[in-house]
XYZ file of C-alpha atoms in Angstrom:
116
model
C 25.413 13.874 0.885
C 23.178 12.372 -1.581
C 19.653 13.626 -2.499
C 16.711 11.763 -3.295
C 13.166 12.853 -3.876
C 10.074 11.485 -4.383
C 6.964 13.532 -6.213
C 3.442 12.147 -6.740
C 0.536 14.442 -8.794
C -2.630 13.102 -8.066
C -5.940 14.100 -10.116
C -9.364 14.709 -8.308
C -12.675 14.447 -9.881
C -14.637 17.566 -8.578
C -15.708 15.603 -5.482
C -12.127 15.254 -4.284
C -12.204 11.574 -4.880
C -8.569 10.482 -7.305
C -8.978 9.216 -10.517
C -4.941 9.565 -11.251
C -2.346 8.857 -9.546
C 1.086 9.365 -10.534
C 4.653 9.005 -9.165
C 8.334 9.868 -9.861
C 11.843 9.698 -7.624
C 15.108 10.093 -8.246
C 15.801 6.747 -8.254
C 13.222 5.276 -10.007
C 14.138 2.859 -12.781
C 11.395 3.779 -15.440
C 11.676 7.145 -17.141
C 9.603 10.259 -16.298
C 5.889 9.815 -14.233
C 4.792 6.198 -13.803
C 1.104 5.562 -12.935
C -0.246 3.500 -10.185
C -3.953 2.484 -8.700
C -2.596 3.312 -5.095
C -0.237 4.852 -2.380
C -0.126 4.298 1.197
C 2.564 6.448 3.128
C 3.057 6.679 6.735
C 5.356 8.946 8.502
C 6.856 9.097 12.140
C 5.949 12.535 13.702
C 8.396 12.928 16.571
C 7.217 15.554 17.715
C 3.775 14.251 18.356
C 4.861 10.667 19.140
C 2.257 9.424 16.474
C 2.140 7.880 12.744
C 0.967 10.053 10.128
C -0.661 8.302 6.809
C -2.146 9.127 3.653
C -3.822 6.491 2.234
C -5.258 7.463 -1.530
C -6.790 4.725 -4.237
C -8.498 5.581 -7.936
C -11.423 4.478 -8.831
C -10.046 1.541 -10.746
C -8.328 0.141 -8.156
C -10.226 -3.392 -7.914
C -10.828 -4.493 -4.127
C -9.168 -8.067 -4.687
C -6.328 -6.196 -5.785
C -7.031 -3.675 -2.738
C -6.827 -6.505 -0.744
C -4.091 -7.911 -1.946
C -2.052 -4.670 -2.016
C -2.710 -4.369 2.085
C -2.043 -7.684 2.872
C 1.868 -7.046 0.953
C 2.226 -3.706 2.930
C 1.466 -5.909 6.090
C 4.137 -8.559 5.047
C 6.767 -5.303 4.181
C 6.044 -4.048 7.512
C 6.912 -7.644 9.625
C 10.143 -7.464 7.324
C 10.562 -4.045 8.700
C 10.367 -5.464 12.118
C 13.180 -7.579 11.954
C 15.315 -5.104 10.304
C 14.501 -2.235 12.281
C 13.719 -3.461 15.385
C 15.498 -7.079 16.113
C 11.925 -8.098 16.845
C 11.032 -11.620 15.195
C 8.589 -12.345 17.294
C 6.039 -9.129 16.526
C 7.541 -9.787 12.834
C 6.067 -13.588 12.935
C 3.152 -12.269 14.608
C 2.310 -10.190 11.284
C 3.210 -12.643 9.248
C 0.938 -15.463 10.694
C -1.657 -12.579 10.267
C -0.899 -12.203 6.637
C -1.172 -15.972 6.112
C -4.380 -16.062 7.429
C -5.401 -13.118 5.678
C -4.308 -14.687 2.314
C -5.621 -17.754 2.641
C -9.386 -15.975 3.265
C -8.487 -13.783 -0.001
C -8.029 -16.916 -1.920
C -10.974 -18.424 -1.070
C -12.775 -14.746 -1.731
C -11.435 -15.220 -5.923
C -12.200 -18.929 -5.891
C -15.621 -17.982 -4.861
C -16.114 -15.212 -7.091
C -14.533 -17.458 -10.342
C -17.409 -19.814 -9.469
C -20.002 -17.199 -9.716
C -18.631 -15.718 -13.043
């Protein structure tokens, strides 16, 4: 049976709050730690019948890209719906919700480039 594992080392300021994040796995394509701005996880606890998540972001991460980086774990999920689930309709449902959710980002940068 194969093995894979995935590590991340995250670095706190002294108020608990990340400033690093970083990330390996066994199959990941770059060599040693890459970093990133932000990780969301969610887990299935069977036992409880209830998601677990950790959701952690730096200080750097920008909220447009914040934004942006929710709205493409939204679209992920509908994909996940379909695959996982047969379900097009819940997976259209998301989608629609990401379209309208995208749309209202765009006009969020077009209205901030006219203020810069």
């Amino acid at each position: 049976m194969k093995k894979s594992d995935i590590h991340f080392t995250v670095e706190l300021d002294n108020q608990n709050i990340p400033e690093k994040i970083y990330w390996d796995a066994t199959d990941n394509p770059n060599e040693g730690l890459s970093d990133t701005r932000a990780i969301a996880i969610a887990l299935w606890d069977q036992y409880h019948n209830s998601t677990l998540k950790i959701d952690l972001w730096t200080k750097e991460m920008e909220v447009i890209d914040m934004k942006r980086f929710l709205i493409e774990i939204m679209s992920g999920i509908a994909d996940t719906a379909i695959n996982a689930t047969g379900d097009k309709r819940m997976a259209n449902d998301i989608e629609n919700t990401c379209r309208v959710l995208s749309k209202r980002l765009d006009e969020e940068i077009k209205e901030q480039q006219k203020q810069q």
